[in-house]
PDB file of C-alpha atoms and ligand atoms in Angstrom:
ATOM      1  CA  MET A  84       3.578 -15.108  20.082  1.00  0.00           C
ATOM      2  CA  LYS A  85       1.907 -11.784  20.786  1.00  0.00           C
ATOM      3  CA  LYS A  86      -1.667 -11.473  19.636  1.00  0.00           C
ATOM      4  CA  MET A  87      -2.299  -8.731  17.088  1.00  0.00           C
ATOM      5  CA  VAL A  88      -5.822  -7.768  16.071  1.00  0.00           C
ATOM      6  CA  VAL A  89      -6.193  -5.565  12.993  1.00  0.00           C
ATOM      7  CA  LEU A  90      -9.430  -3.804  12.079  1.00  0.00           C
ATOM      8  CA  THR A  91      -9.513  -2.879   8.402  1.00  0.00           C
ATOM      9  CA  GLY A  92     -11.836  -0.835   6.202  1.00  0.00           C
ATOM     10  CA  ALA A  93     -12.130   0.301   2.615  1.00  0.00           C
ATOM     11  CA  GLY A  94      -8.889   2.348   2.780  1.00  0.00           C
ATOM     12  CA  MET A  95      -6.988  -0.945   3.069  1.00  0.00           C
ATOM     13  CA  SER A  96      -8.024  -1.855  -0.481  1.00  0.00           C
ATOM     14  CA  ALA A  97      -7.876   1.662  -1.969  1.00  0.00           C
ATOM     15  CA  GLU A  98      -4.363   1.121  -3.349  1.00  0.00           C
ATOM     16  CA  SER A  99      -5.581  -2.050  -5.063  1.00  0.00           C
ATOM     17  CA  GLY A 100      -7.954   0.186  -7.023  1.00  0.00           C
ATOM     18  CA  ILE A 101     -11.199  -0.422  -5.135  1.00  0.00           C
ATOM     19  CA  SER A 102     -12.819   2.873  -4.241  1.00  0.00           C
ATOM     20  CA  THR A 103     -13.735   3.659  -0.658  1.00  0.00           C
ATOM     21  CA  PHE A 104     -17.282   4.620   0.368  1.00  0.00           C
ATOM     22  CA  ARG A 105     -17.089   8.064   1.954  1.00  0.00           C
ATOM     23  CA  ASP A 106     -14.024   9.754   0.444  1.00  0.00           C
ATOM     24  CA  SER A 107     -14.730  12.174  -2.386  1.00  0.00           C
ATOM     25  CA  GLY A 108     -15.494  10.120  -5.509  1.00  0.00           C
ATOM     26  CA  GLY A 109     -16.387   7.205  -3.222  1.00  0.00           C
ATOM     27  CA  LEU A 110     -19.089   4.630  -3.925  1.00  0.00           C
ATOM     28  CA  TRP A 111     -21.726   6.398  -1.857  1.00  0.00           C
ATOM     29  CA  GLU A 112     -21.482   9.419  -4.150  1.00  0.00           C
ATOM     30  CA  GLN A 113     -22.341   7.220  -7.119  1.00  0.00           C
ATOM     31  CA  TYR A 114     -25.031   5.021  -5.562  1.00  0.00           C
ATOM     32  CA  ARG A 115     -27.617   5.531  -2.866  1.00  0.00           C
ATOM     33  CA  VAL A 116     -26.953   3.355   0.169  1.00  0.00           C
ATOM     34  CA  GLU A 117     -30.718   2.833   0.552  1.00  0.00           C
ATOM     35  CA  ASP A 118     -30.948   1.430  -2.980  1.00  0.00           C
ATOM     36  CA  VAL A 119     -28.092  -1.059  -3.010  1.00  0.00           C
ATOM     37  CA  ALA A 120     -27.203  -1.821   0.594  1.00  0.00           C
ATOM     38  CA  THR A 121     -30.444  -2.303   2.514  1.00  0.00           C
ATOM     39  CA  PRO A 122     -33.038  -5.121   2.637  1.00  0.00           C
ATOM     40  CA  GLU A 123     -35.670  -2.541   1.623  1.00  0.00           C
ATOM     41  CA  GLY A 124     -33.697  -1.571  -1.493  1.00  0.00           C
ATOM     42  CA  TYR A 125     -33.377  -5.257  -2.399  1.00  0.00           C
ATOM     43  CA  ALA A 126     -37.116  -5.814  -1.959  1.00  0.00           C
ATOM     44  CA  ARG A 127     -37.879  -2.766  -4.140  1.00  0.00           C
ATOM     45  CA  ASN A 128     -35.501  -3.467  -6.985  1.00  0.00           C
ATOM     46  CA  PRO A 129     -33.644  -6.783  -6.672  1.00  0.00           C
ATOM     47  CA  GLN A 130     -32.242  -6.578 -10.197  1.00  0.00           C
ATOM     48  CA  LEU A 131     -30.458  -3.296  -9.432  1.00  0.00           C
ATOM     49  CA  VAL A 132     -28.923  -4.842  -6.311  1.00  0.00           C
ATOM     50  CA  LEU A 133     -27.855  -8.067  -8.069  1.00  0.00           C
ATOM     51  CA  ASP A 134     -26.280  -5.977 -10.863  1.00  0.00           C
ATOM     52  CA  PHE A 135     -24.453  -3.754  -8.376  1.00  0.00           C
ATOM     53  CA  TYR A 136     -22.794  -6.742  -6.681  1.00  0.00           C
ATOM     54  CA  ASN A 137     -22.181  -8.528 -10.000  1.00  0.00           C
ATOM     55  CA  GLN A 138     -20.198  -5.452 -11.018  1.00  0.00           C
ATOM     56  CA  ARG A 139     -18.312  -5.350  -7.725  1.00  0.00           C
ATOM     57  CA  ARG A 140     -17.334  -9.023  -8.175  1.00  0.00           C
ATOM     58  CA  LYS A 141     -16.172  -8.448 -11.712  1.00  0.00           C
ATOM     59  CA  GLN A 142     -14.020  -5.539 -10.515  1.00  0.00           C
ATOM     60  CA  LEU A 143     -12.571  -7.687  -7.730  1.00  0.00           C
ATOM     61  CA  GLY A 144     -11.404 -10.192 -10.332  1.00  0.00           C
ATOM     62  CA  GLU A 145      -9.430  -7.430 -12.044  1.00  0.00           C
ATOM     63  CA  VAL A 146      -7.464  -6.182  -9.029  1.00  0.00           C
ATOM     64  CA  GLN A 147      -4.655  -7.548  -6.881  1.00  0.00           C
ATOM     65  CA  PRO A 148      -3.764  -7.257  -3.201  1.00  0.00           C
ATOM     66  CA  CYS A 149      -1.582  -4.196  -2.531  1.00  0.00           C
ATOM     67  CA  ARG A 150       1.736  -4.058  -0.680  1.00  0.00           C
ATOM     68  CA  GLY A 151      -0.190  -3.201   2.483  1.00  0.00           C
ATOM     69  CA  HIS A 152      -2.177  -6.447   2.348  1.00  0.00           C
ATOM     70  CA  GLU A 153       1.073  -8.339   1.731  1.00  0.00           C
ATOM     71  CA  LEU A 154       2.981  -6.733   4.587  1.00  0.00           C
ATOM     72  CA  LEU A 155       0.071  -7.428   6.920  1.00  0.00           C
ATOM     73  CA  ALA A 156       0.062 -11.099   5.875  1.00  0.00           C
ATOM     74  CA  SER A 157       3.842 -11.252   6.428  1.00  0.00           C
ATOM     75  CA  LEU A 158       3.365 -10.252  10.079  1.00  0.00           C
ATOM     76  CA  GLU A 159       1.970 -13.743  10.702  1.00  0.00           C
ATOM     77  CA  SER A 160       5.552 -15.026  10.990  1.00  0.00           C
ATOM     78  CA  ALA A 161       6.050 -12.890  14.112  1.00  0.00           C
ATOM     79  CA  TYR A 162       2.535 -12.434  15.557  1.00  0.00           C
ATOM     80  CA  ASP A 163      -0.651 -14.350  16.072  1.00  0.00           C
ATOM     81  CA  VAL A 164      -2.675 -12.102  13.743  1.00  0.00           C
ATOM     82  CA  THR A 165      -6.459 -11.876  13.415  1.00  0.00           C
ATOM     83  CA  VAL A 166      -7.792  -9.528  10.763  1.00  0.00           C
ATOM     84  CA  VAL A 167     -11.265  -8.187  11.469  1.00  0.00           C
ATOM     85  CA  THR A 168     -12.367  -6.575   8.239  1.00  0.00           C
ATOM     86  CA  GLN A 169     -15.353  -4.541   7.154  1.00  0.00           C
ATOM     87  CA  ASN A 170     -14.311  -5.224   3.573  1.00  0.00           C
ATOM     88  CA  VAL A 171     -16.222  -7.729   1.503  1.00  0.00           C
ATOM     89  CA  ASP A 172     -13.345  -8.278  -0.941  1.00  0.00           C
ATOM     90  CA  ASN A 173     -10.996 -11.265  -0.571  1.00  0.00           C
ATOM     91  CA  LEU A 174      -7.721  -9.356  -0.862  1.00  0.00           C
ATOM     92  CA  HIS A 175      -6.517 -10.197   2.662  1.00  0.00           C
ATOM     93  CA  GLU A 176      -6.903 -13.906   1.911  1.00  0.00           C
ATOM     94  CA  ARG A 177      -5.307 -13.570  -1.511  1.00  0.00           C
ATOM     95  CA  ALA A 178      -2.327 -11.825   0.108  1.00  0.00           C
ATOM     96  CA  GLY A 179      -1.944 -14.765   2.500  1.00  0.00           C
ATOM     97  CA  SER A 180      -3.710 -13.700   5.706  1.00  0.00           C
ATOM     98  CA  ARG A 181      -5.003 -16.887   7.306  1.00  0.00           C
ATOM     99  CA  ARG A 182      -7.409 -15.671   9.965  1.00  0.00           C
ATOM    100  CA  VAL A 183      -9.892 -13.140   8.581  1.00  0.00           C
ATOM    101  CA  ILE A 184     -13.268 -12.287  10.110  1.00  0.00           C
ATOM    102  CA  HIS A 185     -15.531 -10.614   7.531  1.00  0.00           C
ATOM    103  CA  LEU A 186     -17.968  -8.532   9.573  1.00  0.00           C
ATOM    104  CA  HIS A 187     -19.940  -7.316   6.553  1.00  0.00           C
ATOM    105  CA  GLY A 188     -20.002 -10.516   4.526  1.00  0.00           C
ATOM    106  CA  GLU A 189     -18.059 -11.719   1.502  1.00  0.00           C
ATOM    107  CA  LEU A 190     -18.505 -10.552  -2.056  1.00  0.00           C
ATOM    108  CA  MET A 191     -17.586 -13.884  -3.640  1.00  0.00           C
ATOM    109  CA  LYS A 192     -20.257 -15.709  -1.634  1.00  0.00           C
ATOM    110  CA  VAL A 193     -23.994 -15.932  -2.227  1.00  0.00           C
ATOM    111  CA  THR A 194     -26.776 -17.144  -0.022  1.00  0.00           C
ATOM    112  CA  SER A 195     -30.496 -17.572   0.555  1.00  0.00           C
ATOM    113  CA  SER A 196     -32.804 -14.567   0.460  1.00  0.00           C
ATOM    114  CA  ARG A 197     -35.019 -16.287   3.024  1.00  0.00           C
ATOM    115  CA  ASN A 198     -32.329 -16.987   5.617  1.00  0.00           C
ATOM    116  CA  PRO A 199     -29.016 -15.370   4.664  1.00  0.00           C
ATOM    117  CA  ASN A 200     -27.107 -16.910   7.579  1.00  0.00           C
ATOM    118  CA  ASP A 201     -28.176 -20.500   6.911  1.00  0.00           C
ATOM    119  CA  VAL A 202     -24.761 -22.116   6.344  1.00  0.00           C
ATOM    120  CA  ARG A 203     -26.356 -24.800   4.144  1.00  0.00           C
ATOM    121  CA  CYS A 204     -27.230 -22.107   1.616  1.00  0.00           C
ATOM    122  CA  ILE A 205     -23.965 -20.150   1.541  1.00  0.00           C
ATOM    123  CA  ARG A 206     -21.742 -20.962  -1.415  1.00  0.00           C
ATOM    124  CA  GLU A 207     -18.727 -19.420  -3.085  1.00  0.00           C
ATOM    125  CA  LEU A 208     -18.726 -18.239  -6.690  1.00  0.00           C
ATOM    126  CA  THR A 209     -15.662 -18.590  -8.889  1.00  0.00           C
ATOM    127  CA  PRO A 210     -13.975 -15.664 -10.673  1.00  0.00           C
ATOM    128  CA  GLU A 211     -15.098 -17.248 -13.986  1.00  0.00           C
ATOM    129  CA  HIS A 212     -18.775 -17.513 -12.974  1.00  0.00           C
ATOM    130  CA  CYS A 213     -19.182 -14.602 -10.635  1.00  0.00           C
ATOM    131  CA  GLU A 214     -22.613 -13.292 -11.613  1.00  0.00           C
ATOM    132  CA  ILE A 215     -25.983 -14.170 -10.175  1.00  0.00           C
ATOM    133  CA  ALA A 216     -29.245 -13.622 -12.005  1.00  0.00           C
ATOM    134  CA  TRP A 217     -32.858 -13.170 -11.010  1.00  0.00           C
ATOM    135  CA  GLY A 218     -34.252 -16.716 -10.901  1.00  0.00           C
ATOM    136  CA  ASP A 219     -31.042 -18.367  -9.574  1.00  0.00           C
ATOM    137  CA  ARG A 220     -32.001 -20.412  -6.522  1.00  0.00           C
ATOM    138  CA  ALA A 221     -30.321 -21.156  -3.202  1.00  0.00           C
ATOM    139  CA  ALA A 222     -30.442 -24.654  -1.662  1.00  0.00           C
ATOM    140  CA  ASP A 223     -33.678 -23.754   0.155  1.00  0.00           C
ATOM    141  CA  GLY A 224     -35.383 -22.767  -3.096  1.00  0.00           C
ATOM    142  CA  SER A 225     -35.322 -19.009  -2.442  1.00  0.00           C
ATOM    143  CA  GLN A 226     -33.735 -16.427  -4.738  1.00  0.00           C
ATOM    144  CA  LEU A 227     -29.928 -16.333  -4.418  1.00  0.00           C
ATOM    145  CA  ARG A 228     -28.673 -13.057  -2.971  1.00  0.00           C
ATOM    146  CA  PRO A 229     -25.233 -11.634  -2.192  1.00  0.00           C
ATOM    147  CA  PHE A 230     -23.735 -12.787   1.134  1.00  0.00           C
ATOM    148  CA  ILE A 231     -23.424  -9.207   2.283  1.00  0.00           C
ATOM    149  CA  VAL A 232     -24.530  -7.679   5.579  1.00  0.00           C
ATOM    150  CA  TRP A 233     -26.715  -4.756   4.566  1.00  0.00           C
ATOM    151  CA  PHE A 234     -27.522  -1.722   6.674  1.00  0.00           C
ATOM    152  CA  GLY A 235     -30.221  -2.641   9.163  1.00  0.00           C
ATOM    153  CA  GLU A 236     -29.211  -6.326   9.253  1.00  0.00           C
ATOM    154  CA  ALA A 237     -27.590  -8.154  12.159  1.00  0.00           C
ATOM    155  CA  VAL A 238     -23.792  -8.519  12.207  1.00  0.00           C
ATOM    156  CA  PRO A 239     -23.484 -12.132  13.380  1.00  0.00           C
ATOM    157  CA  LEU A 240     -19.678 -12.174  13.571  1.00  0.00           C
ATOM    158  CA  ILE A 241     -19.379  -9.190  15.897  1.00  0.00           C
ATOM    159  CA  GLU A 242     -19.332 -11.415  19.019  1.00  0.00           C
ATOM    160  CA  LYS A 243     -16.444 -13.435  17.636  1.00  0.00           C
ATOM    161  CA  ALA A 244     -14.612 -10.205  16.747  1.00  0.00           C
ATOM    162  CA  ILE A 245     -15.133  -8.823  20.272  1.00  0.00           C
ATOM    163  CA  GLU A 246     -13.662 -12.009  21.781  1.00  0.00           C
ATOM    164  CA  GLU A 247     -10.558 -11.534  19.627  1.00  0.00           C
ATOM    165  CA  VAL A 248     -10.177  -7.842  20.455  1.00  0.00           C
ATOM    166  CA  GLU A 249     -10.500  -8.541  24.192  1.00  0.00           C
ATOM    167  CA  ARG A 250      -7.427 -10.790  23.990  1.00  0.00           C
ATOM    168  CA  ALA A 251      -5.275  -8.455  21.864  1.00  0.00           C
ATOM    169  CA  ASP A 252      -1.725  -7.463  22.866  1.00  0.00           C
ATOM    170  CA  VAL A 253      -1.532  -4.970  19.988  1.00  0.00           C
ATOM    171  CA  PHE A 254      -4.443  -3.363  18.135  1.00  0.00           C
ATOM    172  CA  VAL A 255      -4.174  -1.792  14.688  1.00  0.00           C
ATOM    173  CA  VAL A 256      -6.814   0.119  12.699  1.00  0.00           C
ATOM    174  CA  ILE A 257      -6.290   0.604   8.953  1.00  0.00           C
ATOM    175  CA  GLY A 258      -8.316   2.658   6.477  1.00  0.00           C
ATOM    176  CA  THR A 259     -11.719   3.022   8.074  1.00  0.00           C
ATOM    177  CA  SER A 260     -13.626   6.222   8.781  1.00  0.00           C
ATOM    178  CA  LEU A 261     -15.132   4.498  11.868  1.00  0.00           C
ATOM    179  CA  ASN A 262     -18.606   5.687  10.875  1.00  0.00           C
ATOM    180  CA  VAL A 263     -20.308   2.323  10.919  1.00  0.00           C
ATOM    181  CA  TYR A 264     -21.310   0.412  14.053  1.00  0.00           C
ATOM    182  CA  PRO A 265     -20.937  -2.121  15.563  1.00  0.00           C
ATOM    183  CA  ALA A 266     -17.497  -2.367  13.865  1.00  0.00           C
ATOM    184  CA  ALA A 267     -16.402   1.091  15.051  1.00  0.00           C
ATOM    185  CA  GLY A 268     -17.261   0.112  18.637  1.00  0.00           C
ATOM    186  CA  LEU A 269     -14.639  -2.663  18.683  1.00  0.00           C
ATOM    187  CA  LEU A 270     -12.125  -0.092  19.882  1.00  0.00           C
ATOM    188  CA  ASN A 271     -13.964  -0.021  23.210  1.00  0.00           C
ATOM    189  CA  TYR A 272     -13.050  -3.665  23.841  1.00  0.00           C
ATOM    190  CA  VAL A 273      -9.282  -3.199  23.528  1.00  0.00           C
ATOM    191  CA  PRO A 274      -7.834  -3.987  26.984  1.00  0.00           C
ATOM    192  CA  GLU A 275      -6.378  -1.072  28.902  1.00  0.00           C
ATOM    193  CA  GLY A 276      -2.667  -0.481  28.315  1.00  0.00           C
ATOM    194  CA  VAL A 277      -2.656  -2.251  24.953  1.00  0.00           C
ATOM    195  CA  PRO A 278      -0.969  -0.085  22.309  1.00  0.00           C
ATOM    196  CA  VAL A 279      -3.214   1.115  19.476  1.00  0.00           C
ATOM    197  CA  PHE A 280      -1.951   2.150  16.033  1.00  0.00           C
ATOM    198  CA  LEU A 281      -3.965   3.845  13.289  1.00  0.00           C
ATOM    199  CA  ILE A 282      -2.921   3.891   9.625  1.00  0.00           C
ATOM    200  CA  ASP A 283      -4.897   6.434   7.604  1.00  0.00           C
ATOM    201  CA  PRO A 284      -3.726   9.376   5.473  1.00  0.00           C
ATOM    202  CA  ASN A 285      -6.632  11.461   6.744  1.00  0.00           C
ATOM    203  CA  THR A 286      -8.038  12.558  10.077  1.00  0.00           C
ATOM    204  CA  VAL A 287     -10.475   9.970  11.400  1.00  0.00           C
ATOM    205  CA  GLY A 288     -13.397  10.634  13.754  1.00  0.00           C
ATOM    206  CA  TRP A 289     -11.763   8.949  16.729  1.00  0.00           C
ATOM    207  CA  HIS A 290     -14.597   8.933  19.293  1.00  0.00           C
ATOM    208  CA  SER A 291     -12.434   7.595  22.066  1.00  0.00           C
ATOM    209  CA  SER A 292     -10.164   8.991  24.730  1.00  0.00           C
ATOM    210  CA  ARG A 293      -7.770   6.141  24.020  1.00  0.00           C
ATOM    211  CA  PRO A 294      -4.265   7.188  23.098  1.00  0.00           C
ATOM    212  CA  VAL A 295      -3.384   6.207  19.559  1.00  0.00           C
ATOM    213  CA  VAL A 296      -0.279   6.386  17.394  1.00  0.00           C
ATOM    214  CA  HIS A 297      -1.560   7.824  14.112  1.00  0.00           C
ATOM    215  CA  ILE A 298       0.575   6.868  11.109  1.00  0.00           C
ATOM    216  CA  ARG A 299      -0.633   9.427   8.587  1.00  0.00           C
ATOM    217  CA  LYS A 300       0.058   7.401   5.466  1.00  0.00           C
ATOM    218  CA  GLY A 301      -1.682   5.140   2.998  1.00  0.00           C
ATOM    219  CA  ALA A 302      -2.008   1.441   3.758  1.00  0.00           C
ATOM    220  CA  SER A 303       1.189   0.277   2.013  1.00  0.00           C
ATOM    221  CA  GLU A 304       3.618   2.923   3.274  1.00  0.00           C
ATOM    222  CA  GLY A 305       1.793   2.898   6.585  1.00  0.00           C
ATOM    223  CA  MET A 306       2.283  -0.847   7.064  1.00  0.00           C
ATOM    224  CA  ALA A 307       6.010  -0.476   6.381  1.00  0.00           C
ATOM    225  CA  GLU A 308       6.150   2.285   9.004  1.00  0.00           C
ATOM    226  CA  LEU A 309       4.143   0.177  11.468  1.00  0.00           C
ATOM    227  CA  ILE A 310       6.636  -2.676  11.152  1.00  0.00           C
ATOM    228  CA  ARG A 311       9.470  -0.235  12.007  1.00  0.00           C
ATOM    229  CA  LEU A 312       7.533   1.200  14.941  1.00  0.00           C
ATOM    230  CA  LEU A 313       6.688  -2.234  16.380  1.00  0.00           C
ATOM    231  CA  LYS A 314      10.441  -2.875  16.669  1.00  0.00           C
ATOM    232  CA  ASN A 315      11.041   0.499  18.335  1.00  0.00           C
ATOM    233  CA  TYR A 316       8.238  -0.160  20.814  1.00  0.00           C
ATOM    234  CA  ASN A 317       9.696  -3.631  21.462  1.00  0.00           C
ATOM    235  CA  LEU A 318       6.394  -5.239  20.552  1.00  0.00           C
TER     236      LEU A 318
HETATM  237  N1  APR B 677      -4.766   3.902   2.791  1.00  0.00           N
HETATM  238  C1  APR B 677      -5.386   3.863   4.006  1.00  0.00           C
HETATM  239  N2  APR B 677      -6.535   4.499   4.250  1.00  0.00           N
HETATM  240  C2  APR B 677      -7.093   5.203   3.265  1.00  0.00           C
HETATM  241  C3  APR B 677      -6.514   5.304   1.988  1.00  0.00           C
HETATM  242  C4  APR B 677      -5.291   4.600   1.767  1.00  0.00           C
HETATM  243  N3  APR B 677      -4.644   4.630   0.592  1.00  0.00           N
HETATM  244  N4  APR B 677      -7.320   6.092   1.212  1.00  0.00           N
HETATM  245  C5  APR B 677      -8.359   6.462   1.986  1.00  0.00           C
HETATM  246  N5  APR B 677      -8.235   5.937   3.227  1.00  0.00           N
HETATM  247  C6  APR B 677      -9.124   6.076   4.386  1.00  0.00           C
HETATM  248  C7  APR B 677      -9.997   7.300   4.408  1.00  0.00           C
HETATM  249  O1  APR B 677      -9.270   8.419   4.923  1.00  0.00           O
HETATM  250  C8  APR B 677     -11.140   6.872   5.333  1.00  0.00           C
HETATM  251  O2  APR B 677     -10.824   7.122   6.693  1.00  0.00           O
HETATM  252  O3  APR B 677     -10.031   4.988   4.370  1.00  0.00           O
HETATM  253  C9  APR B 677     -11.206   5.363   5.092  1.00  0.00           C
HETATM  254  C10 APR B 677     -12.402   4.911   4.280  1.00  0.00           C
HETATM  255  O4  APR B 677     -13.586   5.161   4.970  1.00  0.00           O
HETATM  256  P1  APR B 677     -15.011   4.703   4.387  1.00  0.00           P
HETATM  257  O5  APR B 677     -15.079   5.015   2.949  1.00  0.00           O
HETATM  258  O6  APR B 677     -16.056   5.243   5.277  1.00  0.00           O
HETATM  259  O7  APR B 677     -14.953   3.097   4.495  1.00  0.00           O
HETATM  260  P2  APR B 677     -15.200   2.152   5.758  1.00  0.00           P
HETATM  261  O8  APR B 677     -14.865   2.828   7.029  1.00  0.00           O
HETATM  262  O9  APR B 677     -14.555   0.847   5.461  1.00  0.00           O
HETATM  263  O10 APR B 677     -16.779   1.957   5.676  1.00  0.00           O
HETATM  264  C11 APR B 677     -17.406   1.119   6.604  1.00  0.00           C
HETATM  265  O11 APR B 677     -19.487   1.358   5.468  1.00  0.00           O
HETATM  266  O12 APR B 677     -20.822   1.457   3.590  1.00  0.00           O
HETATM  267  C12 APR B 677     -20.289   0.671   4.536  1.00  0.00           C
HETATM  268  O13 APR B 677     -20.384  -1.619   4.582  1.00  0.00           O
HETATM  269  C13 APR B 677     -19.588  -0.566   4.087  1.00  0.00           C
HETATM  270  O14 APR B 677     -17.852  -1.785   5.221  1.00  0.00           O
HETATM  271  C14 APR B 677     -18.271  -0.489   4.818  1.00  0.00           C
HETATM  272  C15 APR B 677     -18.577   0.404   5.995  1.00  0.00           C
END
């Protein structure tokens, strides 16, 4: 089986009803990144940050994977697919994707404030009990916090993602503005000669000389088009 690596961003989940970050009306117009997505913001006002992610979790429970997520999962019958996602939602998994690397953490998981990457402290919430409160403790006794990689924090899974990208036979990028590193830099690890496809209705800041087939459509229509193109390209 050919190895397909797919890098996804917020645009992948837009058709499920989760807003993106940087499009007009996006989350970063409604909230300040520094307040809700940095360790400094959390230290300043933890309640605001806990509430923000409690809300995000509640919203996630109310949405479903879109056709794009489903078509991507269906490709696993023909390809060895690894999804590298910047998204913290679980819509890839709920659509049936089996190998998903969450670079920026997972919304449904919570962890220790003292050592967020201590596996003994990471646990998964259920849709029924998806809120955390000030005073809730992790296994190490520290305040429970969202298992989210905030700006300024290390991205522990990037090495694993690079290893996957370096072995790709086909590389696909879906719904990311490629503004955030190290995720955006993964493109630089795609082996020479490997075809690259981009699904995004808008123009993306493509800081690479690499040729790319841009499918200018949303995630669902774009995935359907990709599946047609893969056949044409004999991939
Ligand atoms: N289908 C596909 N792509 C879409 C759709 C759609 N229906 N609608 C919008 N897009 C595209 C936009 O054109 C844009 O290129 O999705 C992209 C969304 O970009 P951002 O909002 O910047 O999201 P993303 O690239 O995932 O952000 C990266 O930034 O704030 C952080 O940690 C957060 O993981 C996130 C990271």
